[in-house]
Coordinates of N, CA, C and O in Angstrom, one line a residue:
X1344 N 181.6 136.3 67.4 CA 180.9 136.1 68.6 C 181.9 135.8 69.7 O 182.8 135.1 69.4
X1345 N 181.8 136.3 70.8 CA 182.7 136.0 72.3 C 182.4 135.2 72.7 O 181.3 134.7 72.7
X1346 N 183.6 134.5 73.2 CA 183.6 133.2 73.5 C 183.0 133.5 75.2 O 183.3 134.5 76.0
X1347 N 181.8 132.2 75.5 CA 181.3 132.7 77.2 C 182.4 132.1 77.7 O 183.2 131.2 77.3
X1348 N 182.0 133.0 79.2 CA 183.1 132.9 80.1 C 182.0 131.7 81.2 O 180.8 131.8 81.2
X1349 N 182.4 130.9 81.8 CA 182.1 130.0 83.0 C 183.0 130.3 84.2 O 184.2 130.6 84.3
X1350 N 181.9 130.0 85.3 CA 182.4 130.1 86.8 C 182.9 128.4 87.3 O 182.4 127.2 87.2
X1351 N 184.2 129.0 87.6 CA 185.1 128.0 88.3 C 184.4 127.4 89.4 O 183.8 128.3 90.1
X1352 N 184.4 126.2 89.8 CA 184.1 125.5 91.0 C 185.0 124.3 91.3 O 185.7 123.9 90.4
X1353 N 185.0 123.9 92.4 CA 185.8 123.0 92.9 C 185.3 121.6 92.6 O 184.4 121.6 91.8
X1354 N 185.7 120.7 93.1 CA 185.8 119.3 92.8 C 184.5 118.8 93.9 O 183.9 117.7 93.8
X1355 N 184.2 119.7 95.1 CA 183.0 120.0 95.8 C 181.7 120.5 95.2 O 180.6 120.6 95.7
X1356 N 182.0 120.8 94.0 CA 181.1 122.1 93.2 C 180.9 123.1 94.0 O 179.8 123.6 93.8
X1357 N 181.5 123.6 94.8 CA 181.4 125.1 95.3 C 182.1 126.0 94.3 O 183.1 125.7 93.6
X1358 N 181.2 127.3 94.4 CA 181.6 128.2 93.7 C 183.7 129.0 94.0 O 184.1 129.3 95.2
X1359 N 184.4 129.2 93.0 CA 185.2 129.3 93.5 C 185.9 131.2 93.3 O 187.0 131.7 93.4
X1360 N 184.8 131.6 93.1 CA 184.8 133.0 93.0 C 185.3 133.3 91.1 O 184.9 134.2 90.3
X1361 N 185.8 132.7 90.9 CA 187.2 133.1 89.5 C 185.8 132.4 88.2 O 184.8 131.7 88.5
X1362 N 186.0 132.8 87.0 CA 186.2 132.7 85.7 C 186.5 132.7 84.9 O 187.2 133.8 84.9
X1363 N 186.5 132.1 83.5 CA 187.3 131.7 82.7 C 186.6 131.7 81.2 O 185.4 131.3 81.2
X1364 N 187.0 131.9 80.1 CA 186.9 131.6 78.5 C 186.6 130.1 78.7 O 187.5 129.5 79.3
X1365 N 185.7 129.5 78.4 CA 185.5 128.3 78.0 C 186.5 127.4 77.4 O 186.4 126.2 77.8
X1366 N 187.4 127.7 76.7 CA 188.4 127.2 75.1 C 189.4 127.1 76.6 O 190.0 126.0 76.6
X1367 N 189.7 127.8 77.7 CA 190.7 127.4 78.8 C 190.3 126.6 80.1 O 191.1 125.9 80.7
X1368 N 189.0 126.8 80.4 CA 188.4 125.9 81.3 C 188.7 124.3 80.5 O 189.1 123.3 81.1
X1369 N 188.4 124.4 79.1 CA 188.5 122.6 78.9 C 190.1 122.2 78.6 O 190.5 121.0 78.8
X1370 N 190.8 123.4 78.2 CA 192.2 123.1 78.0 C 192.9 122.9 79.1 O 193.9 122.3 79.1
X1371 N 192.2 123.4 80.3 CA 193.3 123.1 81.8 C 192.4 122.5 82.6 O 192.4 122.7 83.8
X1372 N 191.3 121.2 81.9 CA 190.7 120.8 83.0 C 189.9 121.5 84.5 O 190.0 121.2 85.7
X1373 N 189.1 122.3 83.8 CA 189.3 123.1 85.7 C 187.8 122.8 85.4 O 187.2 122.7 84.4
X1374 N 187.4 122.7 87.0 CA 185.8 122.2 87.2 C 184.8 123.3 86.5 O 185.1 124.5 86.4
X1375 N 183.2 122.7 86.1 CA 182.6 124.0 85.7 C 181.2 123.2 86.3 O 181.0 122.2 87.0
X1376 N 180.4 124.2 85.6 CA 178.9 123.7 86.0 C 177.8 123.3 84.9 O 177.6 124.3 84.4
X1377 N 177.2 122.4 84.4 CA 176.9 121.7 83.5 C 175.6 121.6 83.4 O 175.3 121.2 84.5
X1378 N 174.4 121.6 82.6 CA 173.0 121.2 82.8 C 172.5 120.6 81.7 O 172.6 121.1 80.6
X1379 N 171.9 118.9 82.0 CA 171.2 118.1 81.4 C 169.9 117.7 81.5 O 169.6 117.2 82.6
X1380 N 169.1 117.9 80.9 CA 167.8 118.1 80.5 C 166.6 116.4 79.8 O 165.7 116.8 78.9
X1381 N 166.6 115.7 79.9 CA 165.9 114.6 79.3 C 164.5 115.2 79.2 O 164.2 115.9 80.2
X1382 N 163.6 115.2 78.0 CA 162.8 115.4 77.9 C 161.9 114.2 77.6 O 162.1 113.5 76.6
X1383 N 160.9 113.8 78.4 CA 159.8 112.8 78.0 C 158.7 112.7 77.9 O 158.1 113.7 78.3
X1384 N 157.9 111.6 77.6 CA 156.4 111.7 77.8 C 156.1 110.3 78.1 O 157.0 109.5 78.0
X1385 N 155.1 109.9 78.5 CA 154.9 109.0 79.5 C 153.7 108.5 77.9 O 152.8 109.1 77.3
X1386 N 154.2 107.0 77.7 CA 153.5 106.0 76.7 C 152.9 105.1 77.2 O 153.7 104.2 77.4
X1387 N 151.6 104.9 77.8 CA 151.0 104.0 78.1 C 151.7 103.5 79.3 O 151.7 104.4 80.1
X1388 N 152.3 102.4 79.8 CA 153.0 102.0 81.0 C 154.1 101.9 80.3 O 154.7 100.7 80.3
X1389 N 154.8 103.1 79.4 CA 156.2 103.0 78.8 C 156.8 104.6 79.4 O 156.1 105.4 80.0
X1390 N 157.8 104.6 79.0 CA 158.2 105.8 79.1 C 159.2 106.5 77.7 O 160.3 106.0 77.6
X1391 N 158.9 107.4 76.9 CA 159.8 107.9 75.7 C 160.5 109.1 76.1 O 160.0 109.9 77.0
X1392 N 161.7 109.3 75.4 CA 163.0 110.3 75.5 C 162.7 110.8 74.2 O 162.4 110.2 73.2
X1393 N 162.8 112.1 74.5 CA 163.1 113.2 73.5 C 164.2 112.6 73.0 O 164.6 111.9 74.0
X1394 N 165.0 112.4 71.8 CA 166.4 112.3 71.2 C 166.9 113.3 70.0 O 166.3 113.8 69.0
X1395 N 167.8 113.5 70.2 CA 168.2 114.5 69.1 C 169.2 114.0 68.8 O 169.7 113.1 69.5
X1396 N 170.0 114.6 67.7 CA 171.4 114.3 66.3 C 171.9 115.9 66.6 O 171.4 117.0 66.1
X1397 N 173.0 115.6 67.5 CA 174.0 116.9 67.7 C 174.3 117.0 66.2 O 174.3 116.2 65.3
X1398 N 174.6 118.6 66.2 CA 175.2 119.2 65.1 C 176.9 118.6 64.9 O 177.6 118.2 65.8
X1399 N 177.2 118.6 63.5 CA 178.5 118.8 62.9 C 179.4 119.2 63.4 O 180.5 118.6 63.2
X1400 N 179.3 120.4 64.3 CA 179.8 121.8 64.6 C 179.8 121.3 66.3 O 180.3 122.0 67.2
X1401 N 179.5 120.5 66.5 CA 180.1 120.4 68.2 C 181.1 119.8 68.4 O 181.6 118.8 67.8
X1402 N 181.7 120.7 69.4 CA 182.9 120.0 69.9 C 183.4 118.8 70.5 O 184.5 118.4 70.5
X1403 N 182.2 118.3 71.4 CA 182.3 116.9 71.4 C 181.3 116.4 71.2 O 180.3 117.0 71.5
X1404 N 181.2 115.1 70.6 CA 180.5 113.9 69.8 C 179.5 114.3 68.9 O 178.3 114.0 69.0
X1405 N 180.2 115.6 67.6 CA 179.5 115.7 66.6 C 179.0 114.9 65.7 O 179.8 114.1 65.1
X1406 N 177.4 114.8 65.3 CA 176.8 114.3 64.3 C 176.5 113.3 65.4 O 176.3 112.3 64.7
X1407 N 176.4 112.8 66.9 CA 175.9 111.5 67.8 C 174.8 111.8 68.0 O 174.3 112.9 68.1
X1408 N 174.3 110.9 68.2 CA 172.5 111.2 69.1 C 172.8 111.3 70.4 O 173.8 110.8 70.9
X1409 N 171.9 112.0 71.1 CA 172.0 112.3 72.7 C 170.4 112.3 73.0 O 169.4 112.4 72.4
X1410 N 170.8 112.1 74.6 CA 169.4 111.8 75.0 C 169.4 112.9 76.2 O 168.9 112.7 77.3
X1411 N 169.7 113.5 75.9 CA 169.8 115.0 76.8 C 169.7 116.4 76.0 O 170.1 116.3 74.8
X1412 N 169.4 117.2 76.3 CA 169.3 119.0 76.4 C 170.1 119.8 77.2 O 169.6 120.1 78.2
X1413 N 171.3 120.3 76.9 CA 171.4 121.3 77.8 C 172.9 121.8 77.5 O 173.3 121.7 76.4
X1414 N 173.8 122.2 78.5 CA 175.2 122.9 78.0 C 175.4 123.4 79.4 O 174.7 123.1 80.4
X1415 N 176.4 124.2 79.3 CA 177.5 124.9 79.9 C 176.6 126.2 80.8 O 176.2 127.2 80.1
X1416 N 176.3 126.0 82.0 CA 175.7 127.1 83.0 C 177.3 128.6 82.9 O 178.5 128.6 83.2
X1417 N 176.3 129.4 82.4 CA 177.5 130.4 82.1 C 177.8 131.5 83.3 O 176.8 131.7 83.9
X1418 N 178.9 132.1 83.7 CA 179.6 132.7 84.8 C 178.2 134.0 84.8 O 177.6 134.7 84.0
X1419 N 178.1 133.5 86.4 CA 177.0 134.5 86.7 C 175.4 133.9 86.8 O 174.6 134.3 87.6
X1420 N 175.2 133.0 85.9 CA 174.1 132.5 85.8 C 173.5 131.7 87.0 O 174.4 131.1 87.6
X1421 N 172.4 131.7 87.4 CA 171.5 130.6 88.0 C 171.3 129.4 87.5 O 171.2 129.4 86.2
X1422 N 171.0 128.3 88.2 CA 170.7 127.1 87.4 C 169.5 127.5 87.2 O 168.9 127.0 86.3
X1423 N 169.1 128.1 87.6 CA 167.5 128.3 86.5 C 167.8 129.3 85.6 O 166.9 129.3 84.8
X1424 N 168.5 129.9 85.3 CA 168.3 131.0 84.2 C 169.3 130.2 83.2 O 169.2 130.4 82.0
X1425 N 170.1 129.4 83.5 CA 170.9 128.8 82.6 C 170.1 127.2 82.3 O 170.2 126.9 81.2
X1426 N 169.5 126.5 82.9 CA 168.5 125.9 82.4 C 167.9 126.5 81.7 O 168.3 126.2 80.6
X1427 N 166.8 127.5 81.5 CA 166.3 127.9 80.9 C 166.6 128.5 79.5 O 165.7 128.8 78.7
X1428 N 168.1 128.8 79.3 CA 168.8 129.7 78.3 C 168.7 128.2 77.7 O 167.8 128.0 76.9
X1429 N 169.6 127.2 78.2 CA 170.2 126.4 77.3 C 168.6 125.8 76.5 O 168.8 125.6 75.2
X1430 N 167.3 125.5 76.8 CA 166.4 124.9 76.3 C 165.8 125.8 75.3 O 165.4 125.3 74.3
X1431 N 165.7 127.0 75.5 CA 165.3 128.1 75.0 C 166.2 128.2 73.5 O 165.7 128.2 72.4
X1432 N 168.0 128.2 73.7 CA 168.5 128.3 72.3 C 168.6 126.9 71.8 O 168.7 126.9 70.6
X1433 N 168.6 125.7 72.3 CA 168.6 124.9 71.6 C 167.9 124.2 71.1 O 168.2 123.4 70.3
X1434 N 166.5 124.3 71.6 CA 165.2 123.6 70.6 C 164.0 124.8 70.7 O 162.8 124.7 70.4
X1435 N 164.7 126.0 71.1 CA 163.3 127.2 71.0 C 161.9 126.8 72.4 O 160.7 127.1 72.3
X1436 N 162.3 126.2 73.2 CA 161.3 125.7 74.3 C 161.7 126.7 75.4 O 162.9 126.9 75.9
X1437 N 160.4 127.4 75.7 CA 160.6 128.3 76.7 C 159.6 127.4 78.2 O 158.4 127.2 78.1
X1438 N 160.2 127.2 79.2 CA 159.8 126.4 80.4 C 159.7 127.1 81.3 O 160.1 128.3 81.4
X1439 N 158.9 126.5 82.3 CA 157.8 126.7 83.6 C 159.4 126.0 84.9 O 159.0 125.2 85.7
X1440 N 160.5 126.3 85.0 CA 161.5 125.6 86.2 C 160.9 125.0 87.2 O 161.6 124.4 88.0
X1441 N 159.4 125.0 87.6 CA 159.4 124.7 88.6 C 158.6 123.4 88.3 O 158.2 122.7 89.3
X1442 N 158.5 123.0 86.9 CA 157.8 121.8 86.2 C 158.8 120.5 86.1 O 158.5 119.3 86.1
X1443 N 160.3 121.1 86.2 CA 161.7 120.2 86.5 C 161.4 119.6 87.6 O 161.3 120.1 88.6
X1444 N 161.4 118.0 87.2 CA 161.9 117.0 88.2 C 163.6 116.8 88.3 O 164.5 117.2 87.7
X1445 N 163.4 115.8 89.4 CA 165.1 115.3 89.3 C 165.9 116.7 89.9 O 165.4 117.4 90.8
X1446 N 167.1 117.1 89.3 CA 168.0 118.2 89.8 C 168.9 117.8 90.8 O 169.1 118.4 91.9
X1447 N 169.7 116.6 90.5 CA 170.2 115.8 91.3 C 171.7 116.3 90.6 O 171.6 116.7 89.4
X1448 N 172.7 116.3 91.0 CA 174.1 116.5 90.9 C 174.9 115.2 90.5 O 174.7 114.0 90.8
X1449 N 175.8 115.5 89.7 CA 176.7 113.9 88.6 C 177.7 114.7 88.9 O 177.6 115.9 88.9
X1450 N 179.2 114.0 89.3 CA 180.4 114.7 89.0 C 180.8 113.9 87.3 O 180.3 112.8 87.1
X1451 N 181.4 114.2 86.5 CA 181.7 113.7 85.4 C 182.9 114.3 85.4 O 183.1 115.5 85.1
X1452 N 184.0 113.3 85.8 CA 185.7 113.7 85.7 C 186.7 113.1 84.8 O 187.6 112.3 85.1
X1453 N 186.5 113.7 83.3 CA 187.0 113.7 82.5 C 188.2 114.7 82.0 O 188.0 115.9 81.9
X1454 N 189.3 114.1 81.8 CA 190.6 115.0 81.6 C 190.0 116.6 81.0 O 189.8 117.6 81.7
X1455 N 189.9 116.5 79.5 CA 189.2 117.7 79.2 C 188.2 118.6 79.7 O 188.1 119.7 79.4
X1456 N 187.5 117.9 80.4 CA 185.7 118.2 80.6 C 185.4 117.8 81.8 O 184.7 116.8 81.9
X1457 N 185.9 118.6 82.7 CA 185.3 117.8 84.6 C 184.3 118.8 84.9 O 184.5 120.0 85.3
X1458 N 183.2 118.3 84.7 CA 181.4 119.2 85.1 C 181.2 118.5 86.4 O 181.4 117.4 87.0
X1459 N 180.4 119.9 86.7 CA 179.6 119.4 87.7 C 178.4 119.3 87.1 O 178.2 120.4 86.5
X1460 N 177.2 118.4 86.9 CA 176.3 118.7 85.8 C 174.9 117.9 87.0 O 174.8 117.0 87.9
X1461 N 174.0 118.7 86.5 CA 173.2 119.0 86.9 C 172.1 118.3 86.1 O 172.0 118.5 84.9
X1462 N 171.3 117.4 86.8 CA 170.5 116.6 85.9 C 169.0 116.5 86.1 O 168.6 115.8 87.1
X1463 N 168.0 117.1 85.1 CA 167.0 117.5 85.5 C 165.6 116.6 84.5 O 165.9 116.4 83.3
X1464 N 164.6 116.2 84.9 CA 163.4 115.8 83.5 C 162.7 116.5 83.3 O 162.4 117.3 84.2
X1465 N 162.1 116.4 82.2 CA 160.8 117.5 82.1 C 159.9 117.0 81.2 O 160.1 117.2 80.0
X1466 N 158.8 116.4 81.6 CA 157.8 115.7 80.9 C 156.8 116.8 79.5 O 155.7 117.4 79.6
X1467 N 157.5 116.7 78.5 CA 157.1 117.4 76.9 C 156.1 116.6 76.4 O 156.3 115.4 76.3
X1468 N 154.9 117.1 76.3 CA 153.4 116.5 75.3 C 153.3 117.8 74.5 O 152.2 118.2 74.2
X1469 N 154.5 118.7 74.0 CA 154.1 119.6 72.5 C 154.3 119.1 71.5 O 154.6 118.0 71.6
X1470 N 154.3 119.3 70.6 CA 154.1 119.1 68.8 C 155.9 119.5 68.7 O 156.6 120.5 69.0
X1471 N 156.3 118.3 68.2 CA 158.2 118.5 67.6 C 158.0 119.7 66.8 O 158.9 120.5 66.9
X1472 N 156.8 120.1 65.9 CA 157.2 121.0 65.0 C 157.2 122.0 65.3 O 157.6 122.9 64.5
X1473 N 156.5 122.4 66.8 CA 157.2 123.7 67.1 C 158.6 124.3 67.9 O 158.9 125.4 68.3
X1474 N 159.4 122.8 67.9 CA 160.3 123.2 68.2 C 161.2 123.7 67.4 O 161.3 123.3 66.2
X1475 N 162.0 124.6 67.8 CA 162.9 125.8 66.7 C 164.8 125.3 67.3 O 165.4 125.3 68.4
X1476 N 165.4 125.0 65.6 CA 166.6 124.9 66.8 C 167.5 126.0 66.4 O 168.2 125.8 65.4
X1477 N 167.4 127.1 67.2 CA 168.2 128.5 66.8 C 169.2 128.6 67.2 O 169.6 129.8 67.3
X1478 N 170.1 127.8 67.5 CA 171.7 127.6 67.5 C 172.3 126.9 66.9 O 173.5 126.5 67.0
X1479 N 171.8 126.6 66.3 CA 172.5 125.1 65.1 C 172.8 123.8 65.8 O 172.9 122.7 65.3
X1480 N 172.8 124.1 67.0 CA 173.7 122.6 68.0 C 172.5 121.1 67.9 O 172.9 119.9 68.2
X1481 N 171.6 121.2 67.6 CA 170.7 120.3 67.0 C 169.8 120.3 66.1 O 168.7 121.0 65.9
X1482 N 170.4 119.3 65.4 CA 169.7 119.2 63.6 C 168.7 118.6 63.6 O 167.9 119.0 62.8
X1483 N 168.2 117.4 64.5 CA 166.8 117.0 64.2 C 166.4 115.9 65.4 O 167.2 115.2 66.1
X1484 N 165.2 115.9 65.5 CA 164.3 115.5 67.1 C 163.7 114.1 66.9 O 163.3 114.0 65.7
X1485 N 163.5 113.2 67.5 CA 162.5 112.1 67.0 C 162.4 111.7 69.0 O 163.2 112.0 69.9
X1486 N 161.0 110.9 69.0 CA 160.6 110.0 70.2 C 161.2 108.7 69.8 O 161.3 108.1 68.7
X1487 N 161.8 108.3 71.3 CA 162.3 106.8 70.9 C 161.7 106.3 72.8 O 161.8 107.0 73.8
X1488 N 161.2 104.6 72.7 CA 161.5 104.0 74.0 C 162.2 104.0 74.8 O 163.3 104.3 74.3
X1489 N 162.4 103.8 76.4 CA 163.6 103.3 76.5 C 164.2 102.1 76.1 O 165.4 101.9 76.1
X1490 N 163.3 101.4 75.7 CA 164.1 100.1 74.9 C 164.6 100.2 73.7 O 165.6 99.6 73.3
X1491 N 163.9 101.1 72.9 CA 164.5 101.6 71.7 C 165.8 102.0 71.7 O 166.7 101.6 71.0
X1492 N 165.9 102.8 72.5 CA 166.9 103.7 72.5 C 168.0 102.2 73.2 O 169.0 101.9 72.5
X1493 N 167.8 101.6 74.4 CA 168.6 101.0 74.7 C 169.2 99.8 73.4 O 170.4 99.5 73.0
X1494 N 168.4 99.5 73.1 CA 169.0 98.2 71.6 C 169.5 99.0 71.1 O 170.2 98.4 70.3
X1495 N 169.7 100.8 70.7 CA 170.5 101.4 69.4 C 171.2 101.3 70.0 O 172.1 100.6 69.6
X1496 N 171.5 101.9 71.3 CA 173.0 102.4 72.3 C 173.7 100.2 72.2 O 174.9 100.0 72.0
X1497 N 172.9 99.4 72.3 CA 173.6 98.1 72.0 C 174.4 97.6 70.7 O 175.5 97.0 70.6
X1498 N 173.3 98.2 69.2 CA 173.4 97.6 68.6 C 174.3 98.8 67.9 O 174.5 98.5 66.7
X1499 N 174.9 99.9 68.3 CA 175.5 100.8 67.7 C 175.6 101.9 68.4 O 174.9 102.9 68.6
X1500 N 177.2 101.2 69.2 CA 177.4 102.4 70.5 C 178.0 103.7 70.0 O 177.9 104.9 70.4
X1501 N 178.8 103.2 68.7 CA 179.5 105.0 68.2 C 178.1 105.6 67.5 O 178.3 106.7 67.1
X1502 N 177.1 105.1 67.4 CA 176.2 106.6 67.0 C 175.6 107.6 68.1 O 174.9 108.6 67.9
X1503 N 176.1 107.1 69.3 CA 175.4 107.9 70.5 C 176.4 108.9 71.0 O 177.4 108.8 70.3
X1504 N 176.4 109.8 71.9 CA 176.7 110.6 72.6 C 177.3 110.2 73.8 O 178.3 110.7 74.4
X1505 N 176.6 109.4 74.2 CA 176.5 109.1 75.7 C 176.3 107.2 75.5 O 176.1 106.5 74.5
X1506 N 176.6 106.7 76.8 CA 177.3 104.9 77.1 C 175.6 104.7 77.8 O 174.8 105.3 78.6
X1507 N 175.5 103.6 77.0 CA 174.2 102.8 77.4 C 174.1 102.9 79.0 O 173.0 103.2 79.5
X1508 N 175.2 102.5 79.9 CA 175.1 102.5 81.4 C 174.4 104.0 82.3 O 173.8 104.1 83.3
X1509 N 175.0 104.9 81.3 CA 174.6 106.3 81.8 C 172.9 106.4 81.4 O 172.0 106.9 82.0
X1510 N 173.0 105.9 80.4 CA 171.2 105.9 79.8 C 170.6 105.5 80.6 O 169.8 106.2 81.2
X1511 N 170.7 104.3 81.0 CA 170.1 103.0 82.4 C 170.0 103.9 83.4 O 168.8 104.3 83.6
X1512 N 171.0 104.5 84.3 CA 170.9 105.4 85.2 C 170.1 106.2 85.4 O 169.6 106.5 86.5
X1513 N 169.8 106.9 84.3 CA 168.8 108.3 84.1 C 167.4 107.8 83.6 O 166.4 108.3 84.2
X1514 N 167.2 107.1 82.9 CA 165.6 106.1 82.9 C 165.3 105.7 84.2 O 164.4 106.2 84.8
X1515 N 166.1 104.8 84.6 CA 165.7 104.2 85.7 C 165.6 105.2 86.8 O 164.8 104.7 87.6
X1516 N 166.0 105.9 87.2 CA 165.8 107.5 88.0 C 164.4 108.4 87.8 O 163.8 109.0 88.7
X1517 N 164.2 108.3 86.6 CA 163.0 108.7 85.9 C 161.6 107.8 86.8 O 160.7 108.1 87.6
X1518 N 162.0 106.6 86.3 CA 160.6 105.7 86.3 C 160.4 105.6 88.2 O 159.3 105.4 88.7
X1519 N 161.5 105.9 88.8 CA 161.1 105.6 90.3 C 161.1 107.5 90.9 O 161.6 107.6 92.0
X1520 N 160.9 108.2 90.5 CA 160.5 109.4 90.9 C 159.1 109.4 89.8 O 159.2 110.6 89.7
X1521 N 158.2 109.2 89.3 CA 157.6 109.4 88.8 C 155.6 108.7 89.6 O 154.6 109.0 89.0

């Protein structure tokens, strides 16, 4: 399989015309564009997160739970058509974009991994079992609270993906746009 190529952007997230193999965008640090996905449903006066257990096979924080959907907006793509790809191969969910809340911009400036990432919700009442995960990148789906989720990210921060403070941010983002 070919490795995708990603469009370069600046530390502005402006497009910077150039692209690159993936495997050298993270080797030389150079900015890309990123899209994260929380999926929820609204529990009585609660709110629940889609969660999933990344695959083995990822390159960062294999076998962690994450409380997001999504990947690498690939060179050329729209954030809607690369929104759309990334939910489509990774749990088989084909989406309505215009049903996305949020769409708010995060810089995330990490040596390896400087995204511009894109952070979007999308309120899910389907059945887990028709979700399909046809890329391997996630092995399996469960509903958790946000309190749930916050005491695991407490009581067992290396099983996550992502730092409880980032979780806080994106709930609480959630509950006051809603």
């Amino acid at each position: 399989m070919a490795e995708e190529f990603l469009d370069i952007v600046s530390e502005n997230n402006e497009l910077t015309g150039e692209s690159a193999p993936r495997s050298k965008v993270h080797a030389e640090g150079l900015w890309h564009r990123t899209v994260h996905v929380y999926l929820f449903r609204k529990n009585n006066d609660d709110i629940d997160f889609l969660i999933h257990l990344r695959s083995p096979l990822k390159e960062h924080n294999p076998n962690k739970l994450a409380t997001s959907f999504g990947g690498h907006i690939k060179a050329g793509e729209t954030l809607e058509q690369g929104t759309k790809a990334e939910l489509q191969e990774e749990i088989g969910l084909e989406i309505d974009y215009e049903k996305l809340l949020g769409g708010y911009w995060r810089k995330r400036d990490n040596p390896d991994n400087r995204e511009q990432n894109v952070i979007y919700y999308l309120e899910f009442n389907g059945a887990l079992e028709d979700l399909q995960f046809n890329d391997g990148e996630v092995q399996e789906v469960k509903w958790m609270s946000v309190e749930e989720v916050k005491n695991s990210m407490r009581k067992n921060p290396k099983a996550w993906a992502g730092k409880i403070d980032g979780f806080i941010e994106k709930s609480d983002y959630l509950k006051e746009i809603l």
